[in-house]
Tab-separated table of C-alpha atoms in Angstrom:
chain	number	residue	atom	x	y	z
A	4	MET	CA	0.126	-0.065	0.353
A	5	SER	CA	1.571	3.266	-0.676
A	6	LEU	CA	1.864	6.200	0.863
A	7	LEU	CA	-0.955	8.125	-1.072
A	8	ASP	CA	-3.462	5.025	-0.502
A	9	LEU	CA	-2.879	5.597	3.212
A	10	ALA	CA	-3.784	9.709	3.250
A	11	THR	CA	-6.934	8.912	1.403
A	12	ALA	CA	-8.493	5.447	2.169
A	13	PRO	CA	-12.094	6.141	4.426
A	14	VAL	CA	-13.371	3.940	7.028
A	15	ALA	CA	-15.582	1.693	6.181
A	16	ALA	CA	-19.665	2.839	7.477
A	17	HIS	CA	-19.526	-0.992	9.539
A	18	GLN	CA	-16.267	-0.596	11.316
A	19	ARG	CA	-15.809	0.953	14.809
A	20	ARG	CA	-12.480	0.998	16.472
A	21	PRO	CA	-11.749	2.437	20.375
A	22	PHE	CA	-11.747	5.632	20.766
A	23	TRP	CA	-8.064	6.319	22.325
A	24	ARG	CA	-6.182	5.086	19.248
A	25	PRO	CA	-3.022	6.481	18.202
A	26	ALA	CA	-4.599	8.691	15.761
A	27	THR	CA	-6.763	10.797	18.591
A	28	ILE	CA	-3.616	11.022	20.910
A	29	LEU	CA	-1.143	12.372	18.352
A	30	TRP	CA	-4.151	14.774	16.925
A	31	SER	CA	-4.767	15.968	20.451
A	32	LEU	CA	-0.778	16.445	21.224
A	33	VAL	CA	-0.175	18.327	17.813
A	34	ALA	CA	-3.235	20.293	18.464
A	35	VAL	CA	-2.670	21.218	22.163
A	36	LEU	CA	0.979	21.910	21.480
A	37	ILE	CA	0.339	24.914	18.878
A	38	LEU	CA	-2.298	26.238	20.309
A	39	LEU	CA	-0.115	26.526	23.747
A	40	VAL	CA	2.603	28.143	21.172
A	41	VAL	CA	0.445	31.215	20.004
A	42	ALA	CA	-1.357	31.443	23.201
A	43	LEU	CA	1.884	31.839	25.080
A	44	HIS	CA	3.005	33.755	22.294
A	45	VAL	CA	0.284	36.544	22.108
A	46	ILE	CA	1.009	36.527	26.351
A	47	ASP	CA	4.519	37.497	25.286
A	48	GLY	CA	4.108	40.212	22.898
A	49	GLY	CA	1.888	41.944	25.873
A	50	TYR	CA	-1.734	41.394	25.649
A	51	ILE	CA	-3.883	40.932	28.553
A	52	ARG	CA	-6.673	38.750	28.090
A	53	ARG	CA	-10.089	39.797	28.245
A	54	ASP	CA	-11.161	37.177	31.072
A	55	VAL	CA	-8.519	38.401	33.071
A	56	GLU	CA	-9.044	42.103	32.260
A	57	GLN	CA	-12.500	41.455	33.696
A	58	LEU	CA	-11.605	39.293	37.060
A	59	GLN	CA	-9.350	42.087	37.763
A	60	ALA	CA	-12.001	44.361	37.194
A	61	GLY	CA	-14.219	42.448	39.014
A	62	GLU	CA	-16.792	42.189	36.645
A	63	ALA	CA	-16.310	38.338	36.272
A	64	TRP	CA	-19.154	36.969	39.104
A	65	ARG	CA	-21.634	39.531	37.321
A	66	THR	CA	-21.726	37.617	33.696
A	67	GLY	CA	-21.593	34.242	31.836
A	68	GLY	CA	-22.909	31.326	33.427
A	69	TRP	CA	-21.488	29.274	36.418
A	70	LEU	CA	-18.766	27.069	34.943
A	71	SER	CA	-17.234	29.834	33.525
A	72	GLN	CA	-17.236	31.632	36.730
A	73	VAL	CA	-15.791	28.429	39.015
A	74	VAL	CA	-12.937	28.732	36.600
A	75	LEU	CA	-12.383	32.338	37.209
A	76	ARG	CA	-12.925	31.873	40.901
A	77	VAL	CA	-10.339	29.035	41.525
A	78	VAL	CA	-8.239	31.559	38.737
A	79	SER	CA	-8.563	34.264	40.967
A	80	LEU	CA	-6.967	32.358	43.882
A	81	LEU	CA	-3.654	32.504	41.968
A	82	PRO	CA	-0.953	35.567	42.418
A	83	GLY	CA	-0.196	37.888	39.787
A	84	THR	CA	-1.915	38.664	35.945
A	85	PRO	CA	1.458	36.366	34.176
A	86	LEU	CA	0.031	33.053	36.553
A	87	GLN	CA	-4.013	33.836	35.754
A	88	GLN	CA	-3.060	34.116	31.483
A	89	TRP	CA	-0.827	31.127	31.856
A	90	ALA	CA	-3.546	29.151	33.765
A	91	LEU	CA	-6.351	30.169	31.545
A	92	SER	CA	-4.995	29.664	28.457
A	93	LEU	CA	-3.471	25.909	29.433
A	94	THR	CA	-6.822	25.517	30.573
A	95	ALA	CA	-8.562	26.520	26.931
A	96	VAL	CA	-5.547	24.463	25.005
A	97	LEU	CA	-6.398	21.306	26.474
A	98	VAL	CA	-9.967	21.289	26.265
A	99	SER	CA	-9.801	22.890	22.545
A	100	GLY	CA	-6.814	19.977	22.175
A	101	PHE	CA	-8.836	17.173	23.369
A	102	ALA	CA	-11.947	18.303	21.086
A	103	PHE	CA	-9.813	18.753	18.047
A	104	GLY	CA	-8.161	14.649	18.586
A	105	ALA	CA	-11.815	13.625	19.078
A	106	LEU	CA	-13.085	15.385	16.098
A	107	TYR	CA	-10.347	13.771	13.889
A	108	ASP	CA	-11.715	10.497	15.300
A	109	ARG	CA	-15.166	11.393	14.330
A	110	LEU	CA	-14.553	11.873	10.974
A	111	ARG	CA	-12.307	9.291	10.269
A	112	ALA	CA	-15.313	6.911	11.467
A	113	ASN	CA	-17.985	8.533	9.072
A	114	GLY	CA	-15.701	7.937	5.844
A	115	TRP	CA	-13.654	10.941	5.459
A	116	PHE	CA	-10.444	10.368	3.958
A	117	ARG	CA	-6.922	10.913	5.909
A	118	ILE	CA	-6.006	14.334	3.977
A	119	GLY	CA	-9.729	15.796	3.776
A	120	ALA	CA	-9.377	15.097	7.935
A	121	PHE	CA	-6.107	17.174	8.347
A	122	ILE	CA	-7.609	19.806	6.141
A	123	ALA	CA	-10.952	20.254	8.244
A	124	LEU	CA	-8.183	20.233	11.523
A	125	VAL	CA	-6.046	22.602	10.063
A	126	LEU	CA	-8.924	25.141	8.889
A	127	LEU	CA	-10.710	24.933	12.235
A	128	MET	CA	-7.685	26.316	13.624
A	129	LEU	CA	-7.219	28.593	11.691
A	130	HIS	CA	-10.835	30.431	12.446
A	131	ALA	CA	-10.508	33.678	14.068
A	132	GLY	CA	-12.925	33.152	16.153
A	133	GLY	CA	-12.044	29.424	17.826
A	134	LEU	CA	-7.832	31.001	17.740
A	135	TYR	CA	-9.706	34.078	19.630
A	136	THR	CA	-11.289	32.019	22.387
A	137	VAL	CA	-8.558	29.940	23.271
A	138	THR	CA	-5.807	32.617	23.412
A	139	ALA	CA	-8.454	35.955	24.465
A	140	SER	CA	-11.520	35.074	25.700
A	141	SER	CA	-12.240	31.314	26.846
A	142	ARG	CA	-15.803	32.091	28.814
A	143	ALA	CA	-17.401	30.908	25.893
A	144	ILE	CA	-16.059	27.401	25.547
A	145	PRO	CA	-18.783	25.989	28.328
A	146	LEU	CA	-21.070	27.213	25.666
A	147	TYR	CA	-19.157	25.817	22.483
A	148	ILE	CA	-19.127	22.398	24.424
A	149	ALA	CA	-23.133	22.400	25.376
A	150	PHE	CA	-23.752	22.810	21.433
A	151	ALA	CA	-21.013	20.459	20.313
A	152	ALA	CA	-22.278	18.195	22.959
A	153	LEU	CA	-26.177	18.466	22.095
A	154	ILE	CA	-26.125	17.676	18.018
A	155	PRO	CA	-25.064	13.969	18.623
A	156	ALA	CA	-27.340	14.117	21.206
A	157	ILE	CA	-30.050	15.746	18.976
A	158	ARG	CA	-29.733	12.907	16.044
A	159	SER	CA	-29.345	9.914	18.560
A	160	LEU	CA	-32.651	10.943	19.819
A	161	GLU	CA	-33.803	11.492	16.124
A	162	ASP	CA	-32.310	8.175	15.002
A	163	VAL	CA	-33.729	6.122	17.933
A	164	GLY	CA	-36.062	7.807	19.813
A	165	ASP	CA	-36.413	5.443	22.712
A	166	VAL	CA	-36.027	6.239	26.325
A	167	GLN	CA	-31.693	5.713	26.144
A	168	SER	CA	-31.474	8.631	24.088
A	169	ALA	CA	-34.034	10.678	25.765
A	170	ILE	CA	-32.138	10.025	28.801
A	171	GLY	CA	-28.924	10.932	27.041
A	172	LEU	CA	-30.366	13.909	26.015
A	173	GLY	CA	-31.783	14.985	29.385
A	174	LEU	CA	-28.213	14.794	30.809
A	175	LEU	CA	-27.272	17.284	28.464
A	176	LEU	CA	-29.514	19.419	29.530
A	177	PRO	CA	-27.655	21.303	32.631
A	178	LEU	CA	-24.543	21.904	30.613
A	179	LEU	CA	-26.921	24.606	29.433
A	180	LEU	CA	-27.301	25.482	32.713
A	181	LEU	CA	-24.414	25.623	33.150
A	182	ALA	CA	-23.198	27.534	30.169
A	183	SER	CA	-24.690	30.525	29.818
A	184	PRO	CA	-27.645	32.266	30.823
A	185	ILE	CA	-29.211	32.376	27.626
A	186	ALA	CA	-28.263	28.835	26.606
A	187	ALA	CA	-30.557	27.858	29.564
A	188	LEU	CA	-33.236	29.173	27.806
A	189	LEU	CA	-33.279	25.982	25.080
A	190	ILE	CA	-33.905	23.547	28.325
A	191	VAL	CA	-37.482	23.868	28.002
A	192	PRO	CA	-37.992	23.732	24.084
A	193	LEU	CA	-35.369	20.541	24.247
A	194	ALA	CA	-37.319	19.051	27.018
A	195	ILE	CA	-40.540	19.252	25.177
A	196	ALA	CA	-39.059	17.899	22.109
A	197	THR	CA	-37.297	14.800	23.482
A	198	ALA	CA	-40.924	14.252	25.002
A	199	LEU	CA	-42.559	14.119	21.403
A	200	ALA	CA	-40.058	12.060	19.738
A	201	ASP	CA	-41.062	9.061	21.738
A	202	PRO	CA	-43.819	7.634	19.463
A	203	ASP	CA	-46.299	7.112	22.336
A	204	GLY	CA	-45.479	10.828	23.854
A	205	ARG	CA	-47.279	11.870	20.865
A	206	THR	CA	-50.185	10.113	21.363
A	207	ASP	CA	-50.479	9.261	25.105
A	208	PRO	CA	-50.549	12.515	27.773
A	209	ARG	CA	-49.162	10.318	30.520
A	210	ALA	CA	-46.395	9.164	28.563
A	211	PHE	CA	-45.667	12.837	27.269
A	212	VAL	CA	-45.150	13.663	31.108
A	213	ALA	CA	-43.019	10.910	31.892
A	214	MET	CA	-40.639	11.358	29.080
A	215	LEU	CA	-40.691	15.268	29.925
A	216	LEU	CA	-40.017	14.560	33.266
A	217	VAL	CA	-37.175	12.058	32.501
A	218	ALA	CA	-35.392	15.183	30.120
A	219	ILE	CA	-36.269	17.472	32.467
A	220	LEU	CA	-35.093	16.134	36.066
A	221	PRO	CA	-31.671	16.301	35.312
A	222	THR	CA	-31.378	20.020	35.488
A	223	LEU	CA	-33.753	20.440	38.383
A	224	ILE	CA	-31.478	18.342	40.045
A	225	VAL	CA	-28.431	19.759	38.962
A	226	ALA	CA	-30.162	23.374	39.714
A	227	ILE	CA	-31.644	22.538	43.470
A	228	GLY	CA	-27.739	21.363	44.405
A	229	ILE	CA	-26.149	24.303	43.454
A	230	VAL	CA	-28.641	26.787	45.262
A	231	GLY	CA	-28.459	23.950	47.992
A	232	PHE	CA	-24.559	23.685	48.160
A	233	ILE	CA	-24.349	27.835	47.740
A	234	MET	CA	-26.333	28.001	50.855
A	235	GLN	CA	-24.446	25.622	52.801
A	236	ALA	CA	-21.345	26.632	52.316
A	237	ARG	CA	-22.996	30.539	53.705
A	238	MET	CA	-21.530	32.148	50.060
A	239	ASP	CA	-24.270	34.879	48.872
A	240	VAL	CA	-27.334	33.426	46.722
A	241	GLY	CA	-28.206	36.706	44.926
A	242	ALA	CA	-24.610	37.066	43.834
A	243	ALA	CA	-24.394	33.316	42.174
A	244	LEU	CA	-27.956	34.005	40.463
A	245	LEU	CA	-27.460	37.536	39.715
A	246	PRO	CA	-26.073	36.739	36.268
A	247	TYR	CA	-28.677	34.626	35.147
A	248	VAL	CA	-31.847	37.286	37.043
A	249	SER	CA	-29.965	40.205	35.142
A	250	THR	CA	-29.771	38.457	31.377
A	251	TYR	CA	-34.037	38.307	31.841
A	252	THR	CA	-34.356	41.941	33.158
A	253	ASN	CA	-34.641	45.116	31.206
A	254	LEU	CA	-35.843	43.387	27.984
A	255	HIS	CA	-35.387	45.134	24.886
A	256	PHE	CA	-34.908	44.565	20.724
A	257	ASP	CA	-32.035	46.036	19.636
A	258	VAL	CA	-32.606	46.042	15.599
A	259	GLN	CA	-28.802	46.440	15.711
A	260	ALA	CA	-27.692	44.010	17.361
A	261	LEU	CA	-30.022	41.700	15.336
A	262	SER	CA	-28.946	42.873	11.629
A	263	SER	CA	-25.054	42.362	12.915
A	264	GLY	CA	-25.660	38.925	14.592
A	265	LEU	CA	-26.978	37.624	10.963
A	266	GLU	CA	-24.445	39.755	9.457
A	267	ALA	CA	-22.016	37.963	10.662
A	268	LEU	CA	-23.051	34.460	10.951
A	269	ALA	CA	-23.739	34.922	7.110
A	270	VAL	CA	-19.665	36.447	6.684
A	271	PHE	CA	-18.484	34.522	9.402
A	272	ALA	CA	-19.455	30.999	9.096
A	273	PRO	CA	-20.917	30.483	5.943
A	274	VAL	CA	-21.198	26.740	6.442
A	275	LEU	CA	-25.093	26.218	7.031
A	276	ILE	CA	-25.360	25.914	3.468
A	277	VAL	CA	-23.887	22.436	3.802
A	278	PRO	CA	-26.513	21.109	6.278
A	279	LEU	CA	-30.090	22.844	3.807
A	280	LEU	CA	-28.233	20.668	1.218
A	281	TYR	CA	-27.933	17.816	3.318
A	282	CYS	CA	-32.149	17.476	4.197
A	283	PHE	CA	-32.569	17.060	0.278
A	284	TRP	CA	-29.688	15.454	-0.930
A	285	PRO	CA	-30.424	12.584	-3.003
A	286	ASP	CA	-29.296	8.895	-2.164
A	287	LEU	CA	-27.502	9.846	1.035
A	288	GLU	CA	-25.762	6.555	2.317
A	289	GLU	CA	-27.929	6.260	5.923
A	290	ARG	CA	-31.241	7.220	6.468
A	291	ARG	CA	-31.766	11.327	6.455
A	292	HIS	CA	-31.269	13.382	9.817
A	293	VAL	CA	-32.999	16.211	9.396
A	294	PHE	CA	-33.473	17.562	12.863
A	295	SER	CA	-29.850	17.307	13.803
A	296	ALA	CA	-29.134	18.785	10.581
A	297	LEU	CA	-31.375	22.014	11.042
A	298	ALA	CA	-30.220	22.212	15.039
A	299	VAL	CA	-26.660	23.084	13.106
A	300	ILE	CA	-28.682	25.938	12.010
A	301	VAL	CA	-31.200	27.097	14.994
A	302	LEU	CA	-29.540	26.993	17.716
A	303	PRO	CA	-26.232	29.819	16.748
A	304	LEU	CA	-29.576	31.500	14.832
A	305	TYR	CA	-30.991	31.493	18.400
A	306	LEU	CA	-28.082	32.983	19.999
A	307	VAL	CA	-28.355	36.248	17.350
A	308	PHE	CA	-32.030	36.975	18.413
A	309	ALA	CA	-31.369	36.310	22.415
A	310	ARG	CA	-28.371	38.523	21.693
A	311	SER	CA	-30.850	41.113	20.483
A	312	ILE	CA	-33.503	41.278	23.511
A	313	LEU	CA	-31.959	39.780	26.571
A	314	THR	CA	-28.797	41.534	28.471
A	315	THR	CA	-26.213	39.807	27.820
A	316	THR	CA	-22.448	40.952	27.353
A	317	MET	CA	-22.122	38.289	24.728
A	318	THR	CA	-20.163	39.474	21.511
A	319	PRO	CA	-20.906	39.652	18.033
A	320	ILE	CA	-18.313	36.438	17.168
A	321	VAL	CA	-19.557	33.693	19.443
A	322	PRO	CA	-22.999	32.986	17.818
A	323	PRO	CA	-20.553	32.449	14.096
A	324	THR	CA	-18.211	30.447	16.278
A	325	ALA	CA	-20.890	28.632	18.035
A	326	MET	CA	-22.418	28.140	14.533
A	327	MET	CA	-18.751	26.461	13.536
A	328	VAL	CA	-18.449	24.493	16.445
A	329	ALA	CA	-22.181	23.024	15.886
A	330	PHE	CA	-20.947	22.374	11.895
A	331	VAL	CA	-17.906	20.306	12.772
A	332	SER	CA	-20.010	18.597	15.711
A	333	TRP	CA	-22.529	17.671	12.998
A	334	LEU	CA	-19.648	16.669	10.850
A	335	ALA	CA	-18.299	14.152	13.062
A	336	VAL	CA	-21.559	11.886	13.459
A	337	VAL	CA	-23.097	12.191	9.510
A	338	ARG	CA	-22.206	10.481	6.500
A	339	LEU	CA	-21.954	12.631	3.644
A	340	PRO	CA	-21.631	12.283	0.074
A	341	PHE	CA	-17.978	12.711	-1.240
A	342	GLN	CA	-19.326	16.108	-2.975
A	343	LEU	CA	-20.578	17.598	0.355
A	344	ARG	CA	-17.650	16.482	2.426
A	345	LEU	CA	-15.569	18.661	-0.688
A	346	LEU	CA	-17.783	21.572	-0.280
A	347	SER	CA	-17.452	21.475	3.803
A	348	LEU	CA	-13.970	22.266	3.197
A	349	ALA	CA	-14.617	24.804	0.747
A	350	LEU	CA	-16.800	26.910	2.982
A	351	LEU	CA	-14.516	26.136	6.336
A	352	LEU	CA	-11.635	27.832	4.127
A	353	LEU	CA	-14.114	30.685	3.216
A	354	ALA	CA	-15.338	31.310	6.793
A	355	ALA	CA	-11.326	30.824	8.094
A	356	ALA	CA	-10.955	33.788	5.661
A	357	ALA	CA	-13.786	35.932	6.376
A	358	SER	CA	-13.129	35.764	10.127
A	359	TRP	CA	-9.892	37.264	9.358
A	360	THR	CA	-10.622	40.233	6.900
A	361	TYR	CA	-14.075	41.294	7.749
A	362	THR	CA	-13.631	43.413	10.496
A	363	ASP	CA	-16.717	45.261	10.839
A	364	LEU	CA	-18.628	43.744	12.814
A	365	TRP	CA	-15.633	42.051	15.281
A	366	ASN	CA	-12.048	43.490	15.829
A	367	ASP	CA	-9.750	43.186	18.494
A	368	ALA	CA	-6.473	45.475	17.193
A	369	ALA	CA	-4.498	44.798	21.122
A	370	TRP	CA	-4.887	40.709	20.008
A	371	LYS	CA	-3.767	40.998	16.214
A	372	ALA	CA	-0.954	43.000	17.475
A	373	ALA	CA	0.341	40.541	20.073
A	374	LEU	CA	-0.546	37.908	17.463
A	375	PHE	CA	1.465	38.959	14.295
A	376	ASN	CA	3.915	41.133	16.585
A	377	PHE	CA	3.091	45.018	15.205
A	378	VAL	CA	1.830	47.839	16.673
A	379	PRO	CA	-1.154	49.240	14.534
A	380	GLN	CA	-1.802	52.727	13.999
A	381	GLY	CA	-3.285	54.406	17.340
A	382	LEU	CA	-1.638	52.123	19.331
A	383	ALA	CA	1.866	53.329	19.092
A	384	THR	CA	3.707	55.192	21.930
């Protein structure tokens, strides 16, 4: 077998291999090393991470989800800004490196050629949204993890629709509560959809209520447990709930935020074309799963509309980055025809290029200066 054969050999649909294989470990380590070098390079360039700035200004506890608050609370115990920056960067790099390794393994398991999976990882790593998340502001990582986990769970529920798949999705819903106050609003619709996915749940009210409880009980248990722990530790419950309460107060409709958010999705992450085409593509290798494909589009769109109505500090780059994460998570569980895989790579390239060249909706001149070792006009002393 030649090297070209090794580079282009697909994986059979029925073939199941252990997750922790040499390829998975190798790509995880490579991603960790590359991202760590970039993160340390940005820090050495004099850039102070946005989450560290919020931590030092005392704003970190008033925004974001509970998971990011816990991480920042632990980091705040470290002495000095450099150590705090290094700790946050290392945490983000390790999580991202594992995600890259897992993505490569799942792409190969779903028929991607080695060279195609490699190009997909490189293009994703070059996207400004993901790179900025790892090296500058990691508060949205729990939200990205939640979206990445939801897509396979929705697909499993759509494919099987039994109690076990409903329990699997229900166990993921608390992650939305912990990840972001905005994402927490998705729990009830997803729980209702889980109950309706069961054939008996659509016809029998008792079965519907039972499935709804199966889906939503884990979230209620986690929420009650967190509040109970806070009270037992004699911490301020009001302060812990403040990010969630303040998000839903002072409701408004910001047309500018909505238009800029939709524009950011169209420019930064045009990959939504692929799941749309998948819904109508003829002669697929497997049974079509429409709902999980549409979730790739609906979840980021929800973030855009929520940003325009709710009170949040979420930046415009978060929804398109969330779309990229949801899209690659979907690629990892769907078996696409070769033409759609090729189109996916082309659109990932377009999205990566647009994320650097289109700066009207998002720009951080200080971060780019540290990353590319130049002093932009207006920052020179």
